[in-house]
Short mmCIF file of C-alpha atoms and ligand atoms in Angstrom, two decimals:
data_model
loop_
_atom_site.label_atom_id
_atom_site.label_comp_id
_atom_site.label_asym_id
_atom_site.label_seq_id
_atom_site.Cartn_x
_atom_site.Cartn_y
_atom_site.Cartn_z
CA MET A 1 26.25 39.96 19.39
CA GLU A 2 28.50 37.36 17.80
CA VAL A 3 29.43 36.03 21.19
CA ASP A 4 25.77 35.40 21.89
CA GLU A 5 25.01 33.76 18.58
CA ALA A 6 27.83 31.24 18.63
CA PRO A 7 26.58 29.16 21.61
CA LEU A 8 23.01 29.30 20.26
CA GLU A 9 24.15 27.87 16.94
CA LYS A 10 26.07 25.18 18.82
CA VAL A 11 23.06 24.25 20.90
CA THR A 12 20.81 23.81 17.86
CA ARG A 13 23.41 21.73 16.09
CA GLU A 14 23.91 19.65 19.23
CA ALA A 15 20.15 19.26 19.65
CA ARG A 16 19.96 18.06 16.04
CA ASP A 17 22.73 15.54 16.70
CA HIS A 18 20.62 13.97 19.42
CA LEU A 19 17.54 13.60 17.25
CA PRO A 20 16.64 10.17 15.90
CA PHE A 21 17.85 9.63 12.32
CA VAL A 22 14.34 10.06 10.85
CA GLU A 23 14.18 13.65 12.08
CA LYS A 24 17.89 14.41 11.78
CA TYR A 25 17.84 13.48 8.10
CA ARG A 26 14.39 14.81 7.23
CA PRO A 27 14.91 16.69 3.97
CA ASP A 28 15.21 20.44 4.53
CA SER A 29 14.72 21.40 0.94
CA LEU A 30 13.36 19.88 -2.24
CA ASP A 31 16.92 19.08 -3.39
CA ASP A 32 17.31 16.62 -0.51
CA ILE A 33 14.27 14.59 -1.55
CA ILE A 34 15.06 11.47 -3.48
CA SER A 35 12.82 10.12 -6.23
CA HIS A 36 9.41 11.72 -7.01
CA THR A 37 11.02 14.26 -9.35
CA GLU A 38 7.93 14.33 -11.56
CA ILE A 39 5.63 15.16 -8.66
CA ILE A 40 7.98 17.83 -7.33
CA ASP A 41 8.45 19.40 -10.78
CA THR A 42 4.70 19.48 -11.39
CA VAL A 43 3.88 21.03 -8.02
CA CYS A 44 6.71 23.59 -8.39
CA LYS A 45 5.36 24.53 -11.81
CA PHE A 46 1.91 25.07 -10.28
CA VAL A 47 3.50 27.28 -7.60
CA ASP A 48 5.57 29.29 -10.11
CA GLU A 49 2.55 29.89 -12.32
CA ARG A 50 0.41 30.75 -9.28
CA LYS A 51 -2.04 28.02 -10.23
CA LEU A 52 -1.66 25.73 -7.24
CA PRO A 53 -4.70 23.41 -6.93
CA HIS A 54 -5.73 21.57 -3.77
CA LEU A 55 -3.44 18.57 -3.42
CA LEU A 56 -3.94 14.99 -2.34
CA PHE A 57 -0.75 13.03 -1.67
CA HIS A 58 -1.20 9.33 -1.08
CA GLY A 59 1.03 6.28 -0.90
CA PRO A 60 2.72 3.85 1.49
CA PRO A 61 4.51 5.03 4.68
CA GLY A 62 8.01 6.51 4.63
CA THR A 63 8.01 7.60 1.00
CA GLY A 64 8.31 11.34 1.65
CA LYS A 65 4.79 12.73 1.46
CA THR A 66 5.03 14.86 4.60
CA SER A 67 8.65 15.85 3.86
CA CYS A 68 7.70 16.88 0.34
CA ILE A 69 4.87 19.24 1.27
CA LEU A 70 6.92 20.77 4.09
CA ALA A 71 9.82 21.40 1.69
CA ILE A 72 7.41 22.87 -0.88
CA ALA A 73 5.90 25.13 1.80
CA LYS A 74 9.39 26.29 2.86
CA LYS A 75 10.18 27.10 -0.76
CA MET A 76 6.87 28.98 -1.18
CA TYR A 77 6.97 31.06 1.97
CA GLY A 78 10.61 31.33 3.06
CA LYS A 79 10.81 33.00 6.46
CA HIS A 80 7.01 33.51 6.69
CA TYR A 81 6.61 29.71 6.60
CA HIS A 82 5.25 29.40 10.14
CA ASN A 83 2.57 32.09 9.70
CA MET A 84 1.28 30.82 6.41
CA ILE A 85 0.68 27.13 7.07
CA LEU A 86 -1.60 25.22 9.38
CA GLU A 87 -0.40 21.67 9.86
CA LEU A 88 -2.73 19.16 11.49
CA ASN A 89 -1.81 15.52 11.92
CA ALA A 90 -3.05 12.38 13.65
CA SER A 91 -1.91 13.59 17.05
CA ASP A 92 -4.51 16.36 16.86
CA GLU A 93 -8.17 15.78 17.37
CA ARG A 94 -9.80 14.82 14.08
CA GLY A 95 -13.46 15.50 14.75
CA ILE A 96 -15.80 18.01 13.23
CA SER A 97 -14.97 20.62 15.88
CA VAL A 98 -11.41 20.97 14.51
CA VAL A 99 -12.78 21.63 11.04
CA ARG A 100 -15.24 24.18 12.39
CA ASP A 101 -12.89 25.99 14.71
CA LYS A 102 -9.21 25.64 13.87
CA ILE A 103 -9.37 25.34 10.09
CA LYS A 104 -12.10 27.93 9.60
CA ALA A 105 -10.37 30.37 11.95
CA PHE A 106 -7.05 29.96 10.13
CA CYS A 107 -8.62 30.32 6.68
CA SER A 108 -10.77 33.31 7.48
CA THR A 109 -8.12 35.50 9.17
CA GLN A 110 -6.63 38.17 6.93
CA GLN A 111 -2.88 38.09 6.41
CA ILE A 112 -1.37 41.49 7.02
CA ILE A 113 2.30 40.77 6.38
CA ASN A 114 2.06 38.37 3.49
CA LYS A 115 -0.83 38.48 1.07
CA GLY A 116 -0.17 35.17 -0.73
CA LEU A 117 -2.11 31.93 -0.52
CA LYS A 118 -2.26 30.15 2.81
CA LEU A 119 -1.73 26.41 3.06
CA VAL A 120 -3.57 23.92 5.26
CA ILE A 121 -1.80 20.56 5.53
CA LEU A 122 -4.05 17.76 6.74
CA ASP A 123 -1.62 14.93 7.34
CA GLU A 124 -2.87 11.37 7.80
CA CYS A 125 -6.28 12.55 6.63
CA ASP A 126 -7.55 8.98 6.30
CA ALA A 127 -8.01 9.19 10.07
CA ILE A 128 -10.39 12.15 9.88
CA THR A 129 -13.94 11.16 10.79
CA SER A 130 -16.31 11.00 7.84
CA ALA A 131 -18.56 13.70 9.36
CA ALA A 132 -15.55 16.03 9.42
CA GLN A 133 -14.63 15.08 5.85
CA PHE A 134 -18.15 16.01 4.71
CA ALA A 135 -17.87 19.32 6.56
CA LEU A 136 -14.52 19.95 4.83
CA ARG A 137 -16.11 19.85 1.36
CA ARG A 138 -17.76 23.20 1.98
CA VAL A 139 -14.76 24.73 3.76
CA VAL A 140 -12.45 23.78 0.87
CA GLU A 141 -14.71 25.54 -1.62
CA LYS A 142 -15.49 28.56 0.51
CA PHE A 143 -11.85 29.46 1.16
CA THR A 144 -10.39 28.59 -2.25
CA LYS A 145 -9.79 32.31 -2.83
CA ASN A 146 -7.03 32.55 -0.24
CA THR A 147 -6.23 29.00 0.94
CA ARG A 148 -5.01 25.77 -0.57
CA PHE A 149 -5.41 22.39 1.11
CA CYS A 150 -2.98 19.52 0.97
CA PHE A 151 -4.47 16.22 2.11
CA ILE A 152 -2.01 13.43 2.87
CA CYS A 153 -2.92 9.79 3.49
CA ASN A 154 -1.82 6.19 3.11
CA TYR A 155 -5.17 4.83 1.92
CA VAL A 156 -6.88 7.01 -0.63
CA SER A 157 -10.00 4.84 -0.44
CA LYS A 158 -10.63 6.22 3.06
CA VAL A 159 -11.00 9.75 1.72
CA ILE A 160 -14.57 10.50 0.59
CA PRO A 161 -14.93 10.81 -3.21
CA ALA A 162 -16.25 14.37 -2.91
CA LEU A 163 -12.97 15.51 -1.30
CA GLN A 164 -10.88 13.50 -3.77
CA SER A 165 -12.57 15.20 -6.69
CA ARG A 166 -11.69 18.64 -5.33
CA CYS A 167 -7.96 17.81 -5.39
CA THR A 168 -5.21 16.94 -7.82
CA ARG A 169 -4.00 13.50 -6.78
CA PHE A 170 -0.37 12.41 -6.62
CA ARG A 171 0.71 8.89 -5.75
CA PHE A 172 4.01 8.44 -3.93
CA SER A 173 5.24 4.98 -4.87
CA PRO A 174 7.74 3.01 -2.75
CA LEU A 175 11.28 4.38 -3.25
CA LYS A 176 13.45 2.57 -5.75
CA ASN A 177 16.50 0.71 -4.47
CA GLU A 178 18.89 2.67 -6.67
CA HIS A 179 17.61 5.92 -5.13
CA ILE A 180 17.90 4.62 -1.56
CA VAL A 181 21.52 3.43 -2.04
CA GLY A 182 22.90 6.95 -2.57
CA LYS A 183 21.10 8.38 0.45
CA LEU A 184 22.15 5.44 2.62
CA ASP A 185 25.79 5.94 1.58
CA ASP A 186 25.60 9.67 2.43
CA ILE A 187 24.17 8.96 5.88
CA THR A 188 26.67 6.21 6.76
CA LYS A 189 29.46 8.61 5.74
CA ALA A 190 28.03 11.50 7.76
CA GLU A 191 27.63 9.27 10.82
CA LYS A 192 31.05 7.63 10.25
CA LEU A 193 29.51 4.14 10.39
CA LYS A 194 31.21 1.00 9.21
CA VAL A 195 28.60 -0.90 7.23
CA THR A 196 29.41 -3.84 4.94
CA LYS A 197 28.03 -3.99 1.41
CA GLY A 198 25.91 -7.04 2.34
CA ALA A 199 24.45 -5.15 5.30
CA LYS A 200 23.47 -2.20 3.08
CA GLU A 201 21.81 -4.57 0.64
CA SER A 202 19.87 -6.29 3.41
CA ILE A 203 18.71 -2.95 4.86
CA ILE A 204 17.36 -2.04 1.42
CA THR A 205 15.66 -5.43 0.96
CA LEU A 206 14.04 -5.30 4.39
CA SER A 207 12.84 -1.72 4.00
CA GLU A 208 10.74 -2.42 0.89
CA GLY A 209 10.99 1.14 -0.40
CA ASP A 210 10.26 2.78 2.96
CA MET A 211 12.99 5.34 3.76
CA ARG A 212 11.85 5.64 7.38
CA LYS A 213 12.47 1.91 7.82
CA VAL A 214 15.95 2.31 6.25
CA LEU A 215 16.84 5.00 8.78
CA ASN A 216 15.37 3.15 11.76
CA ILE A 217 17.11 -0.13 10.93
CA LEU A 218 20.43 1.66 10.38
CA GLU A 219 20.09 3.55 13.65
CA SER A 220 19.25 0.53 15.80
CA ALA A 221 22.05 -1.53 14.22
CA SER A 222 24.54 1.31 14.75
CA LEU A 223 23.65 1.52 18.43
CA ALA A 224 24.23 -2.21 18.91
CA HIS A 225 27.34 -2.76 16.74
CA ASP A 226 30.54 -0.91 15.83
CA LYS A 227 30.89 -2.66 12.51
CA ILE A 228 27.58 -3.59 10.96
CA SER A 229 27.35 -6.86 9.02
CA GLU A 230 24.48 -8.51 7.17
CA GLU A 231 23.78 -10.87 10.10
CA ASP A 232 23.60 -7.88 12.49
CA ILE A 233 20.86 -6.33 10.39
CA TYR A 234 18.75 -9.48 10.52
CA SER A 235 19.32 -9.98 14.24
CA CYS A 236 18.44 -6.34 14.99
CA THR A 237 15.21 -6.48 13.05
CA GLY A 238 14.30 -10.01 14.19
CA LYS A 239 13.75 -11.08 10.58
CA PRO A 240 14.96 -14.44 9.21
CA SER A 241 18.24 -14.10 7.29
CA PRO A 242 18.72 -15.83 3.94
CA SER A 243 20.98 -18.39 5.64
CA ASP A 244 18.31 -19.19 8.27
CA THR A 245 15.71 -19.70 5.56
CA GLU A 246 18.10 -21.84 3.56
CA LYS A 247 18.78 -24.08 6.60
CA ILE A 248 15.07 -24.58 7.22
CA MET A 249 14.35 -25.16 3.55
CA GLU A 250 17.11 -27.79 3.31
CA SER A 251 15.80 -29.63 6.33
CA LEU A 252 12.20 -29.48 5.07
CA LEU A 253 13.21 -30.96 1.74
CA GLN A 254 15.43 -33.75 3.10
CA ASP A 255 14.83 -34.67 6.73
CA ASP A 256 12.10 -36.83 8.17
CA PHE A 257 9.05 -35.25 9.86
CA LYS A 258 10.39 -35.16 13.44
CA GLU A 259 13.83 -33.85 12.52
CA ALA A 260 12.48 -31.15 10.18
CA PHE A 261 9.98 -30.03 12.82
CA GLU A 262 12.73 -29.78 15.44
CA THR A 263 15.11 -27.86 13.16
CA PHE A 264 12.30 -25.41 12.38
CA MET A 265 11.31 -24.88 16.01
CA THR A 266 14.89 -24.67 17.33
CA LEU A 267 15.89 -21.99 14.83
CA LYS A 268 12.65 -20.10 15.38
CA THR A 269 13.13 -20.02 19.15
CA ALA A 270 16.90 -19.40 19.13
CA LYS A 271 16.56 -16.33 16.91
CA SER A 272 13.15 -15.22 18.22
CA LEU A 273 11.69 -15.27 14.74
CA THR A 274 7.98 -14.90 14.14
CA LEU A 275 6.17 -17.64 12.25
CA GLU A 276 4.62 -15.01 9.99
CA ASP A 277 8.06 -13.79 8.82
CA LEU A 278 9.26 -17.37 8.37
CA VAL A 279 6.25 -18.26 6.23
CA ARG A 280 6.87 -15.21 4.05
CA SER A 281 10.55 -15.97 3.57
CA LEU A 282 9.75 -19.64 2.86
CA HIS A 283 7.32 -18.41 0.22
CA LYS A 284 10.11 -16.40 -1.44
CA SER A 285 12.41 -19.45 -1.30
CA VAL A 286 9.79 -21.78 -2.75
CA MET A 287 9.14 -19.37 -5.61
CA SER A 288 12.82 -19.21 -6.49
CA THR A 289 13.58 -22.97 -6.33
CA ASP A 290 13.66 -25.18 -9.39
CA LEU A 291 10.86 -27.45 -8.12
CA ASN A 292 8.23 -28.07 -10.80
CA ASN A 293 5.16 -25.82 -11.00
CA LYS A 294 2.71 -28.43 -9.70
CA ILE A 295 4.74 -28.76 -6.49
CA LYS A 296 5.23 -25.02 -6.14
CA ILE A 297 1.46 -24.42 -6.43
CA PHE A 298 0.81 -27.09 -3.81
CA LEU A 299 3.31 -25.55 -1.36
CA VAL A 300 2.19 -21.97 -1.92
CA LYS A 301 -1.42 -22.93 -1.25
CA ARG A 302 -0.45 -24.60 2.02
CA LEU A 303 1.76 -21.66 3.07
CA ALA A 304 -1.06 -19.23 2.26
CA ASN A 305 -3.46 -21.24 4.43
CA VAL A 306 -0.95 -21.23 7.28
CA GLU A 307 -0.46 -17.45 6.96
CA GLN A 308 -4.20 -16.92 7.18
CA ARG A 309 -4.51 -19.18 10.22
CA ILE A 310 -1.64 -17.38 12.00
CA ALA A 311 -3.45 -14.08 11.39
CA ILE A 312 -6.53 -15.34 13.24
CA GLY A 313 -4.42 -16.62 16.13
CA CYS A 314 -4.25 -20.39 15.66
CA ASN A 315 -1.78 -22.59 17.53
CA GLU A 316 1.75 -22.04 16.17
CA LYS A 317 3.12 -25.56 16.73
CA LEU A 318 0.19 -26.97 14.80
CA GLN A 319 0.90 -24.58 11.94
CA VAL A 320 4.61 -25.52 11.87
CA SER A 321 3.57 -29.18 11.73
CA SER A 322 1.31 -28.35 8.82
CA ILE A 323 4.20 -26.72 6.92
CA VAL A 324 6.48 -29.71 7.60
CA GLY A 325 3.64 -32.02 6.53
CA ALA A 326 3.26 -30.14 3.23
CA PHE A 327 6.96 -30.58 2.44
CA ILE A 328 6.80 -34.30 3.29
CA GLU A 329 3.73 -34.68 1.04
CA ILE A 330 5.51 -33.24 -1.99
CA ARG A 331 7.95 -36.12 -1.87
CA THR A 332 5.10 -38.38 -2.95
CA LEU A 333 4.00 -35.84 -5.59
CA LYS A 334 7.51 -35.89 -7.08
CA LYS A 335 7.21 -39.56 -7.97
N1 ATP B 1 11.78 10.76 -0.85
C1 ATP B 1 12.54 10.90 0.24
N2 ATP B 1 13.74 11.52 0.16
C2 ATP B 1 14.50 11.65 1.26
N3 ATP B 1 14.18 11.21 2.49
C3 ATP B 1 13.00 10.61 2.63
C4 ATP B 1 12.12 10.41 1.52
N4 ATP B 1 11.03 9.78 1.95
C5 ATP B 1 11.19 9.57 3.24
N5 ATP B 1 12.38 10.07 3.68
C6 ATP B 1 12.91 9.97 5.06
O1 ATP B 1 11.97 9.23 5.82
C7 ATP B 1 11.44 10.00 6.90
C8 ATP B 1 9.93 9.89 6.86
O2 ATP B 1 9.42 10.55 5.71
P1 ATP B 1 7.97 11.22 5.67
O3 ATP B 1 7.53 11.57 7.05
O4 ATP B 1 8.01 12.32 4.68
O5 ATP B 1 7.13 9.99 5.11
P2 ATP B 1 5.57 9.93 4.80
O6 ATP B 1 5.44 9.53 3.35
O7 ATP B 1 4.90 11.16 5.23
O8 ATP B 1 5.15 8.68 5.68
P3 ATP B 1 3.77 8.41 6.48
O9 ATP B 1 2.77 8.01 5.45
O10 ATP B 1 4.11 7.27 7.40
O11 ATP B 1 3.42 9.68 7.20
C9 ATP B 1 11.91 11.44 6.68
O12 ATP B 1 12.35 11.98 7.89
C10 ATP B 1 13.07 11.31 5.74
O13 ATP B 1 14.25 11.29 6.49
MG1 MG B 2 3.61 11.58 6.85
#
């Protein structure tokens, strides 16, 4: 028996090694989830007191909504986990037929082995058609005796108010940097990666509280480089590094129109940067300079206009000229 089990164990561990970081490091239990302690404590209390309401988890991507409910379900059901939950996500059909057939069938079947509450997880429920959401109102009420629903979405405004009012809402906010640092350190150690302190900081800045982004950036950088530096992170993600932005900013503030335009375009092309990212990083730079408020307001307005025009697909060279023009104009404002 032991002889048989050993290779199986090895295969699963090997299979896990080949998974992308986001799945390899998906939290197995509630202890592995960073942040959100209040939400987890509250839901666990509901479970312990057998007073679990219907749940609505909402918040930006990569903050652990799906991981959290899966870990809670594992804690609730142990080895019966697979029999007791129905998980539907965006890859499944989201029309009214799913509500009628799959969900109703799951909720109305009697559990022989385990008599506890069943759990239906409707992930990415903001993509469910509104007809199906209306149909769900009745289903949620009808099966409250033996089933709890957990709705998960990014945009709570896309869930009809009638469904929202049937649930207890929890907002998953973007993860805090201090929480991400620890997890990032653990993963770099486990993967035996050489990552500089600057690189870790830039991963955290670029991820904006999204743990999935942290893992994806780290993975792509680790595939391309043996020792990961700050510059590697920016080149992997195609985002402008602080030194790129500084170079452009310096040129915009000092050089004449033609030179500043050329510096901007050369750097943009050489590093394959998008104008949208450059406008956003210029905005950050402008906000942190010691230019006076009148000038800052002028520049921010112009950058905002450019951002809007890029979004509707206007000519990029024209927009770069407009940015350069704005910086030349402030020289007259200064006087
Ligand atoms: N709070 C967290 N603690 C630990 N790991 C996390 C956390 N949040 C996200 N992760 C990591 O990010 C990956 C994605 O998380 P998850 O699928 O739970 O995000 P989500 O909030 O459901 O995002 P989406 O809204 O895009 O579906 C997980 O595999 C996990 O590795
Ligand atoms: Mg999810």
